[in-house]
Tab-separated table of C-alpha atoms in Angstrom:
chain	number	residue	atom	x	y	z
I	1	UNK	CA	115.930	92.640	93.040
I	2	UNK	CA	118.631	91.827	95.639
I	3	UNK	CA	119.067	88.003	96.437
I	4	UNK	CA	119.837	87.000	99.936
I	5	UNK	CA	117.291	89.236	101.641
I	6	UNK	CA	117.832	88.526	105.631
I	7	UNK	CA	115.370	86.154	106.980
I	8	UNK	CA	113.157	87.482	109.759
I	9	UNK	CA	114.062	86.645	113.571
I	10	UNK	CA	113.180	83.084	114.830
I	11	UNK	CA	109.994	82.622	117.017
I	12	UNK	CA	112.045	79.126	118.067
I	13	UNK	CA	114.046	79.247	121.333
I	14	UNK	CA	115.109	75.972	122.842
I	15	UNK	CA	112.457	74.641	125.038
I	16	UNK	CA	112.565	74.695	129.203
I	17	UNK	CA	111.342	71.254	130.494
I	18	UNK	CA	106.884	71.314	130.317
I	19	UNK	CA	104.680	69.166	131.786
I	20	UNK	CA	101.376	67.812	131.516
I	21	UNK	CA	98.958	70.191	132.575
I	22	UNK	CA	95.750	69.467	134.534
I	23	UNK	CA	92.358	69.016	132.070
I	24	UNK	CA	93.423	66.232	130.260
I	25	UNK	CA	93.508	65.108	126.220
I	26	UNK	CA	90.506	65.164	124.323
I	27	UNK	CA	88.814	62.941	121.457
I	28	UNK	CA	89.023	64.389	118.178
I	29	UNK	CA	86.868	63.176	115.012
I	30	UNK	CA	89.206	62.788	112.216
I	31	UNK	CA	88.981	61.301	108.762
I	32	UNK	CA	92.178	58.894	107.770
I	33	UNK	CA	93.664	56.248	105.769
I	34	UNK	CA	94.433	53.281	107.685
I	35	UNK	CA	95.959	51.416	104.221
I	36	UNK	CA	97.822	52.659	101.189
I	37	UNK	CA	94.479	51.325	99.284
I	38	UNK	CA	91.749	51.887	101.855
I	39	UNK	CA	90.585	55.544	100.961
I	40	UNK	CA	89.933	58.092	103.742
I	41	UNK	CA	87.849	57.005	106.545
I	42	UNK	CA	86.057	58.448	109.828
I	43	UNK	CA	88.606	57.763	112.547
I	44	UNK	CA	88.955	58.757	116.321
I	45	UNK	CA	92.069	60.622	117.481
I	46	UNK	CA	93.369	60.958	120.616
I	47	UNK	CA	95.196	64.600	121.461
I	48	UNK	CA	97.184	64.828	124.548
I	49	UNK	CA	96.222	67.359	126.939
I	50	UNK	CA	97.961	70.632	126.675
I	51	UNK	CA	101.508	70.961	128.340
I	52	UNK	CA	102.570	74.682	129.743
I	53	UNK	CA	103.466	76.068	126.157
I	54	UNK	CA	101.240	74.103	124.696
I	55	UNK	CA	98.012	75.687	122.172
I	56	UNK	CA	94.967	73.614	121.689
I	57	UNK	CA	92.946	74.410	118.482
I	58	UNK	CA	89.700	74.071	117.048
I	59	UNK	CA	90.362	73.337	113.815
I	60	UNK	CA	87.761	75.019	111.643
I	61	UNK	CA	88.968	74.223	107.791
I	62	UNK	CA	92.156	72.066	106.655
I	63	UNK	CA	93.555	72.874	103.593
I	64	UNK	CA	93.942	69.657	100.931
I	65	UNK	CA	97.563	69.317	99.580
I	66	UNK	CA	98.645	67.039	96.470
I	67	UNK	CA	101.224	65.810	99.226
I	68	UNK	CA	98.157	64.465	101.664
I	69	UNK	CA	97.423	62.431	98.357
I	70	UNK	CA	100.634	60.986	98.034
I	71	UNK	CA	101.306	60.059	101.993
I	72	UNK	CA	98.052	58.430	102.361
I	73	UNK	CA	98.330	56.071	99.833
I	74	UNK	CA	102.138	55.034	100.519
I	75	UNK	CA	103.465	56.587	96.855
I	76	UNK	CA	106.797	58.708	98.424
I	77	UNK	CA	107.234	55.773	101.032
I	78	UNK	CA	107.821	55.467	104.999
I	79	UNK	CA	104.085	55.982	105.740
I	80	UNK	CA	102.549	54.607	108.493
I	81	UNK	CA	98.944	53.996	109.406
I	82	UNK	CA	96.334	54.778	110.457
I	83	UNK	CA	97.527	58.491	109.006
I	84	UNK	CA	95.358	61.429	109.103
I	85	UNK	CA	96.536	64.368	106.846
I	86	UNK	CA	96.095	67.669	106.843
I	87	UNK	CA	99.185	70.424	107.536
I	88	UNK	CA	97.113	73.740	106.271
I	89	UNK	CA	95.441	74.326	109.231
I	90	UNK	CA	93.341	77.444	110.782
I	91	UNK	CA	90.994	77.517	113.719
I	92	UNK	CA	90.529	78.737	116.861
I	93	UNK	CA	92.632	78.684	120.425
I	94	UNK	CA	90.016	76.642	122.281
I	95	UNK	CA	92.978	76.258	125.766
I	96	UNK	CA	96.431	77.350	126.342
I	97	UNK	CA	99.270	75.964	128.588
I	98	UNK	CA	100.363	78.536	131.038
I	99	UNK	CA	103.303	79.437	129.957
I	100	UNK	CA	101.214	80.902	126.657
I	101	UNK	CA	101.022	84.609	126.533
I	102	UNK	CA	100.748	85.694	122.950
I	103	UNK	CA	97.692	83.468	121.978
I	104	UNK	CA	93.991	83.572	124.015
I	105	UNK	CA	91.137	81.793	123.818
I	106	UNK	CA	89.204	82.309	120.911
I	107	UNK	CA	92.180	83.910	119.113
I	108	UNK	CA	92.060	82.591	115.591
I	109	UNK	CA	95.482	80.781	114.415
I	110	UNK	CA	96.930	78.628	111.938
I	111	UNK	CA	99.361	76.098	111.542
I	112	UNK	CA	101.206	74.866	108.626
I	113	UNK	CA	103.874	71.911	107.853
I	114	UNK	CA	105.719	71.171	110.929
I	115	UNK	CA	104.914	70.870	114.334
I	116	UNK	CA	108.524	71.398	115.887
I	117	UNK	CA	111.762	71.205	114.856
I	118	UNK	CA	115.243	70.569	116.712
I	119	UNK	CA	115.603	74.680	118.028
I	120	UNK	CA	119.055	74.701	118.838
I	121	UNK	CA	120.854	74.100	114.984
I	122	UNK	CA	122.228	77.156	112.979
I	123	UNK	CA	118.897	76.497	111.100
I	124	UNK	CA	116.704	76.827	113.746
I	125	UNK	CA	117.991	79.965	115.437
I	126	UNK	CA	118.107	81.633	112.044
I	127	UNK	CA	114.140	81.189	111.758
I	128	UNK	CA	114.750	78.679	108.852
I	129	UNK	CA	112.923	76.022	111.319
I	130	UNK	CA	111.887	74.136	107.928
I	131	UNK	CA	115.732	73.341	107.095
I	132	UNK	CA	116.353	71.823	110.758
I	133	UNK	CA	119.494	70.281	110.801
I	134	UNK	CA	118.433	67.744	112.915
I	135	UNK	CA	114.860	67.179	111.236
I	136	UNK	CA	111.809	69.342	111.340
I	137	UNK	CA	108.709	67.213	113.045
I	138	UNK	CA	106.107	67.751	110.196
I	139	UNK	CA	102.297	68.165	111.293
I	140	UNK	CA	101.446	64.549	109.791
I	141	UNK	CA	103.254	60.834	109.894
I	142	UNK	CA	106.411	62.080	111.497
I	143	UNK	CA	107.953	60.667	114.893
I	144	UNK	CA	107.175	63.384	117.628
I	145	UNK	CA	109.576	63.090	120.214
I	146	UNK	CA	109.341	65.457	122.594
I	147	UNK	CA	106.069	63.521	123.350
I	148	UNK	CA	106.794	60.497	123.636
I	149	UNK	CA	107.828	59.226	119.863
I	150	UNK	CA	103.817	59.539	119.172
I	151	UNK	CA	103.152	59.740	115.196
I	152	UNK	CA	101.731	63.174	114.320
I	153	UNK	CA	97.779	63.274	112.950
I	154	UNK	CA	97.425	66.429	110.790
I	155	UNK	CA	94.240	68.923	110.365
I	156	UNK	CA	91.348	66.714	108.839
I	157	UNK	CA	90.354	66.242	112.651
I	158	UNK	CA	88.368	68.587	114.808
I	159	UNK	CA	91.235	69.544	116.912
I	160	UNK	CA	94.785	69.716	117.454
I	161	UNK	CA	97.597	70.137	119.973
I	162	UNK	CA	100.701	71.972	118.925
I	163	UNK	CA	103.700	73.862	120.565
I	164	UNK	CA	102.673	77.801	120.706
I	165	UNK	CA	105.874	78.222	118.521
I	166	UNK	CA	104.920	76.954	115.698
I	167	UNK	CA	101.677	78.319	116.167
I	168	UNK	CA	100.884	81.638	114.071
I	169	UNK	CA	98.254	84.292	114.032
I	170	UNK	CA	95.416	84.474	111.036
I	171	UNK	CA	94.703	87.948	110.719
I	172	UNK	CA	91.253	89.330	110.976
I	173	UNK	CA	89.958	90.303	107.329
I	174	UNK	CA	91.109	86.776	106.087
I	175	UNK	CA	88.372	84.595	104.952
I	176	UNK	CA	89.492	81.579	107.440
I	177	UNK	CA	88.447	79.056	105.052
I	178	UNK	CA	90.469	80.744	101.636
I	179	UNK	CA	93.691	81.444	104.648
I	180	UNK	CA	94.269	77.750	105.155
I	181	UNK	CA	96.076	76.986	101.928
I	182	UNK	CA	98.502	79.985	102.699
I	183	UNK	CA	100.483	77.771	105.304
I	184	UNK	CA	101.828	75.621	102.552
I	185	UNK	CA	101.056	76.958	99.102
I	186	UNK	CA	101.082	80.838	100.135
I	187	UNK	CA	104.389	80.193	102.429
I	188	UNK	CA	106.196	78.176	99.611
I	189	UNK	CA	105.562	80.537	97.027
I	190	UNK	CA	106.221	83.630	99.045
I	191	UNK	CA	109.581	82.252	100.497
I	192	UNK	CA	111.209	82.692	97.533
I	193	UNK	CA	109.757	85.839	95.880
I	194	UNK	CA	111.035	87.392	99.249
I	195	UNK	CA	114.611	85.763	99.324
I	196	UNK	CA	114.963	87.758	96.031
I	197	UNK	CA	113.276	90.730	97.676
I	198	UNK	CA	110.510	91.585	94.399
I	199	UNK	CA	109.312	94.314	94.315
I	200	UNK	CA	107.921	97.081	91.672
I	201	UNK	CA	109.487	96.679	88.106
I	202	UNK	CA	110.589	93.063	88.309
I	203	UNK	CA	109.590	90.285	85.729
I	204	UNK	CA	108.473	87.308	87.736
I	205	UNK	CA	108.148	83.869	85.573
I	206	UNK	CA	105.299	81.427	86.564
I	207	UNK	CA	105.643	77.913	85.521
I	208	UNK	CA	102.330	76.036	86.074
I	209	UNK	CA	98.875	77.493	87.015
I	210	UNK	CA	97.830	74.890	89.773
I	211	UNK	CA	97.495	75.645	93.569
I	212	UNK	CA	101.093	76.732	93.874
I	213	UNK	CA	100.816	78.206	91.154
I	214	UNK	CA	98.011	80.577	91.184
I	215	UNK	CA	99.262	81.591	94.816
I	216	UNK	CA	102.545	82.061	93.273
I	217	UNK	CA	100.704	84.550	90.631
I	218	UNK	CA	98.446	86.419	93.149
I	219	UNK	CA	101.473	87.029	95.555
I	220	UNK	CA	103.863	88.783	92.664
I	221	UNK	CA	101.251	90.615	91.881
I	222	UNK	CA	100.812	92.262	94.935
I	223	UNK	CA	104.553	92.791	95.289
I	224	UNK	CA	104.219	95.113	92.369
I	225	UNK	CA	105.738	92.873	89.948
I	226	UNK	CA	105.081	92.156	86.162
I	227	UNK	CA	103.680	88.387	86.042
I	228	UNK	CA	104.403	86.436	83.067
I	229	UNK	CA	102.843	82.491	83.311
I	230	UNK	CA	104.336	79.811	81.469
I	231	UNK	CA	101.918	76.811	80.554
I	232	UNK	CA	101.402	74.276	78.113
I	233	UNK	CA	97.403	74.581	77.999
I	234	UNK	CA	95.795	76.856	75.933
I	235	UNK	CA	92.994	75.990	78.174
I	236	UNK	CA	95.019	78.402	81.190
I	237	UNK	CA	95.066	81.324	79.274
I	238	UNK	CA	91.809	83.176	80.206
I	239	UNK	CA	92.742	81.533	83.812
I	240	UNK	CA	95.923	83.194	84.226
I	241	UNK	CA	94.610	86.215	83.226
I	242	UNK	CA	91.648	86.927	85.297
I	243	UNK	CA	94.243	85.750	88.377
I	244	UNK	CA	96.137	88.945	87.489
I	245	UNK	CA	99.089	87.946	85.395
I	246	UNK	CA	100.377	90.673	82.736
I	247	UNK	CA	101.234	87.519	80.159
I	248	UNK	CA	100.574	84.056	78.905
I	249	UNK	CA	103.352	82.331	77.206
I	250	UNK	CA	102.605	78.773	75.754
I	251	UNK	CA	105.591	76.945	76.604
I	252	UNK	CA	105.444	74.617	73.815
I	253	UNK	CA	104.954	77.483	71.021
I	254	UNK	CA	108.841	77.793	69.946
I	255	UNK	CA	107.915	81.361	68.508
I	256	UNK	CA	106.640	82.656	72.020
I	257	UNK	CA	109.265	81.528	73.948
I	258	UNK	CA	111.905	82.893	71.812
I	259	UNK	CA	110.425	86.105	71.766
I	260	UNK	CA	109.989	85.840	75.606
I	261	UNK	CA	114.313	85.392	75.446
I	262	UNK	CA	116.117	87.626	78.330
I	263	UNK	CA	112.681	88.995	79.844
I	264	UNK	CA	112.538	87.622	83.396
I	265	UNK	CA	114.097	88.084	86.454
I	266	UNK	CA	113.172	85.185	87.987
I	267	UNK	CA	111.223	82.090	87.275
I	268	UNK	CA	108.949	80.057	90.104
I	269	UNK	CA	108.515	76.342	88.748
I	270	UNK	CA	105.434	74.769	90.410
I	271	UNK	CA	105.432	71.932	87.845
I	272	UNK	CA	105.536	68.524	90.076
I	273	UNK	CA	105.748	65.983	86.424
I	274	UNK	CA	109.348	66.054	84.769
I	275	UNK	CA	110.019	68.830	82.492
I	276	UNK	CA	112.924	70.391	80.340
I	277	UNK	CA	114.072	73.370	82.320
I	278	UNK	CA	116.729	74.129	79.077
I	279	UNK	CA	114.047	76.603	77.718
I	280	UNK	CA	112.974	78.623	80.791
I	281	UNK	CA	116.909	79.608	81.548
I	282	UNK	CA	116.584	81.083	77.735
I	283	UNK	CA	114.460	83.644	79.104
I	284	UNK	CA	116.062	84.922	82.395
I	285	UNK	CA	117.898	88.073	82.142
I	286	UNK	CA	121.452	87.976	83.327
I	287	UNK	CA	121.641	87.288	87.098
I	288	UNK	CA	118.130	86.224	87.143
I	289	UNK	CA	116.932	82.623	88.725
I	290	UNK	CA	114.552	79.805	88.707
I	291	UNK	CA	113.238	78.213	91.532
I	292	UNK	CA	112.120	74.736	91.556
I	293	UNK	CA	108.935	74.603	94.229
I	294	UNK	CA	107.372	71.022	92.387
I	295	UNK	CA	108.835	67.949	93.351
I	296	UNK	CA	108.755	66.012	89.802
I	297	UNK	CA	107.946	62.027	90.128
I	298	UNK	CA	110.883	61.066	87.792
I	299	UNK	CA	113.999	61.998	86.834
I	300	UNK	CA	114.357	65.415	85.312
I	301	UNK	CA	116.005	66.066	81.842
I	302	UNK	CA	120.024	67.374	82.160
I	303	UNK	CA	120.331	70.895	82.856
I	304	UNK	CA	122.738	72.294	80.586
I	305	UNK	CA	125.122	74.259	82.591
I	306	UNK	CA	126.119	76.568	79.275
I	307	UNK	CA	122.944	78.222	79.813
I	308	UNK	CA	123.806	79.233	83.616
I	309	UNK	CA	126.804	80.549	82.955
I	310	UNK	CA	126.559	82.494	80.097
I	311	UNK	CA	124.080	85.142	81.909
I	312	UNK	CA	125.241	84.023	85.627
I	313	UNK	CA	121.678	82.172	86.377
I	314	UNK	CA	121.345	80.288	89.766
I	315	UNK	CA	119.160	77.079	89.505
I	316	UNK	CA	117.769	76.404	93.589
I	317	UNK	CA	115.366	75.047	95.517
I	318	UNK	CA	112.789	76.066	97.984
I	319	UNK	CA	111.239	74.327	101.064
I	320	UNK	CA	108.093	75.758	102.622
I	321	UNK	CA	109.020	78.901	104.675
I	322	UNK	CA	110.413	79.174	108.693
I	323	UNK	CA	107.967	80.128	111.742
I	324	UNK	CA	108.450	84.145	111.239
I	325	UNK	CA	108.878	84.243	107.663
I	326	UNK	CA	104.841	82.482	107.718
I	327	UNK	CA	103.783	84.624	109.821
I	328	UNK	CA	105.041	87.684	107.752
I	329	UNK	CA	103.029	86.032	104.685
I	330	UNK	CA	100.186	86.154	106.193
I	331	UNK	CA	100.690	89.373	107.433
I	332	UNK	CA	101.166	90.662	104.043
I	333	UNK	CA	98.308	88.392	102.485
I	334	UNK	CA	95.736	90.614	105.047
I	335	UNK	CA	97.062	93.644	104.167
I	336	UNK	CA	97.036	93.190	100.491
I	337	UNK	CA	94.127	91.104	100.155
I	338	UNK	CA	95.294	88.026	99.084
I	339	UNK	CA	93.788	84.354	99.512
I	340	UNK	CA	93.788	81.367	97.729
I	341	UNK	CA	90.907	80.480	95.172
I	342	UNK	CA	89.472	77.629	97.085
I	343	UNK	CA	86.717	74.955	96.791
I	344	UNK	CA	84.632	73.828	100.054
I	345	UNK	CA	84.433	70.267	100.348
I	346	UNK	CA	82.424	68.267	103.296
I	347	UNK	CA	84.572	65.334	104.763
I	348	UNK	CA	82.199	62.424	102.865
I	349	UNK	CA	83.812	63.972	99.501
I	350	UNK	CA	87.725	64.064	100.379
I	351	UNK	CA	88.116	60.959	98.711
I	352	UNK	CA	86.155	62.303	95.309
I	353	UNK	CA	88.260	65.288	96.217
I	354	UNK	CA	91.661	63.494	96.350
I	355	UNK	CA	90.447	61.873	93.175
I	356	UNK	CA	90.122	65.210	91.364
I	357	UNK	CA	93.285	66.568	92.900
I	358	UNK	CA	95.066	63.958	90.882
I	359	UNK	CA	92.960	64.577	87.392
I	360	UNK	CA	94.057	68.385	87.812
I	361	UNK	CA	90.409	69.297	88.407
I	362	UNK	CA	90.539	72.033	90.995
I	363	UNK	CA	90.748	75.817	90.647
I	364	UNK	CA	92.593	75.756	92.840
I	365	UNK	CA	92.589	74.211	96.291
I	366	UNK	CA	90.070	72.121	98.031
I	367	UNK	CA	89.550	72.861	101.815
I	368	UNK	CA	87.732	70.577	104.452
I	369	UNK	CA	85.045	71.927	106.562
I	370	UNK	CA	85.430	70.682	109.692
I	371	UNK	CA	82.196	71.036	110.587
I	372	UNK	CA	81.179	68.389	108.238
I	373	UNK	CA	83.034	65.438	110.319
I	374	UNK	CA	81.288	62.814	111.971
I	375	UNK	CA	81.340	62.676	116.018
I	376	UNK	CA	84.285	61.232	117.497
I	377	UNK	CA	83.761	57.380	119.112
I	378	UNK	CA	83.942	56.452	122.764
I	379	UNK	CA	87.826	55.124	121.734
I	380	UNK	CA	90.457	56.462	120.023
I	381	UNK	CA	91.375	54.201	116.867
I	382	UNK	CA	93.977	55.838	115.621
């Protein structure tokens, strides 16, 4: 297990002036929050009309991420409305600009988190697009401004307009549905398993068996590694299991995590509530690692450092994953079978949805079919 594995080559160049191409925008159905309180509701979208490297998509299924939950109703801040979510998208090209040549019409694709990003920083041209040094655009409630300072409207919406580079291909043999969770929870979870480079023989740590998690488990798996999850539920066992993990560890038994001391090469913490990391260094090996992929609500219990250096652990973070590097995870995901464990939901139930995204009752990501949304109105309203 060798950290610092290169990244893959950028997809990102910096962009040559585009224009508005002939055909014009189109209405899109969408379903929104136009209030912290107000719930999701049917709105109308307006998309622009394609530019020259422009990709226009059908969206077939969006992807439902605990982070749509928080935007909409205003709980990390600087939301505006009306908002439409939604940054786990797959469909189908439905027109290109003409400067497109690696997508077609019909061609089924996918876009995750961001929409575009600065393509000129260190970041950028190193394919880490989602570390922009000058601010990635995400796919929802960010400023766009190579279009005019517009606010993005994410993937619970019939279609979508987005730059072909931050466009990717879904690869035939994916279930298109099951893909769309892979351009946030498969991406974040692979990022990291491939910075380390995993591979046969390696120990890999899960903390927390929810949508991160479980993609977090399937993906080690298929990198040939041993799969140990970490969880305070008793309730998880059988779960983690039958996704494929070797071993269940119930954090809070003393006796099983001391016998679990100096096992694991590296840890991936999907746990977004505030927990004491103190115990999970115990059972790294020397030069092993824990990633932190959950964003907690509240302040996290002191790390002590004693613990770090004693076996040379690194403690990091990981955002997302660049263009390339999403593209090569879902690449890998075809060829290895892997998809999320997903649950179909029609757009009259996102808000029962979002509801039991917050109680934890999900196995393990719900995904919007489009299909399901009303027709758009005669006027854009958001």
């Amino acid at each position: 297990m060798t950290p610092g594995r290169p990244v893959p080559p950028p997809l990102a160049q910096p962009a040559t002036p585009s224009t508005t191409e002939s055909g014009g925008g189109v209405l899109a159905a969408a379903y929104g929050a136009t209030s912290p309180d107000s719930g999701l509701v049917p709105l109308t979208l307006a998309r622009r009309a394609p530019k020259a490297e422009d990709v226009e998509i059908a969206i077939e299924f969006c992807g439902l991420c605990h982070s749509d939950v928080h935007v909409t109703r205003g709980e990390w801040g600087g939301s505006t409305w009306p908002l439409v979510p939604g940054h786990e998208i797959v469909g189908t090209v439905s027109r290109t600009g003409s400067a497109v040549s690696e997508f077609a019409v019909g061609d089924r694709v996918g876009v995750g988190c961001m929409v575009d990003s600065c393509r000129e920083c260190e970041s950028c041209m190193d394919g880490l697009e989602q570390y922009c040094e000058n601010g990635m655009t995400g796919t929802y409630g960010a400023v766009d401004r190579r279009n005019g300072g517009a606010v993005t409207q994410g993937g619970y919406s019939s279609s979508v307009v987005v730059d072909r580079r931050y466009v990717v291909r879904v690869p035939e043999g994916l279930d298109p549905a099951a893909a769309a969770p892979l351009l946030c929870a498969g991406v974040t979870t692979f990022s990291p398993l491939r910075h380390f480079d995993v591979e046969e023989g390696d120990v890999v740590g899960v903390v927390g068996l929810g949508g991160l998690g479980h993609m977090a488990v399937k993906l080690a798996k298929a990198m040939g590694a041993k799969v140990v999850v970490f969880t305070t539920s008793e309730a998880k066992v059988a779960a983690a299991l039958e996704l494929g993990a070797d071993e269940v560890v119930l954090s809070r038994d003393e006796d099983a995590m001391a016998a679990a001391n100096r096992s694991i090469d590296l840890i991936i913490d999907t746990v977004a509530a505030p927990h004491d990391l103190n115990p999970y260094f115990q059972t790294l090996r020397v030069d092993g690692a824990l990633f932190q992929l959950g964003l907690p609500s509240g302040p996290m219990p002191p790390v002590n450092p004693g613990a770090l250096i004693r076996r040379r652990i690194a403690y990091a973070g990981s955002l997302i994953g660049g263009i390339a590097e999403t593209q090569e995870m879902l690449d890998f995901c075809a060829s290895h079978g892997v998809v999320a464990d997903i649950e179909l939901v029609g757009a009259d139930q996102l808000n029962v949805a979002y509801d039991r995204m917050v109680a934890g009752d999900v196995k393990y990501r719900f995904v919007l079919d489009t299909s399901t949304l009303q027709a758009p109105a005669k006027e854009a309203n958001a």
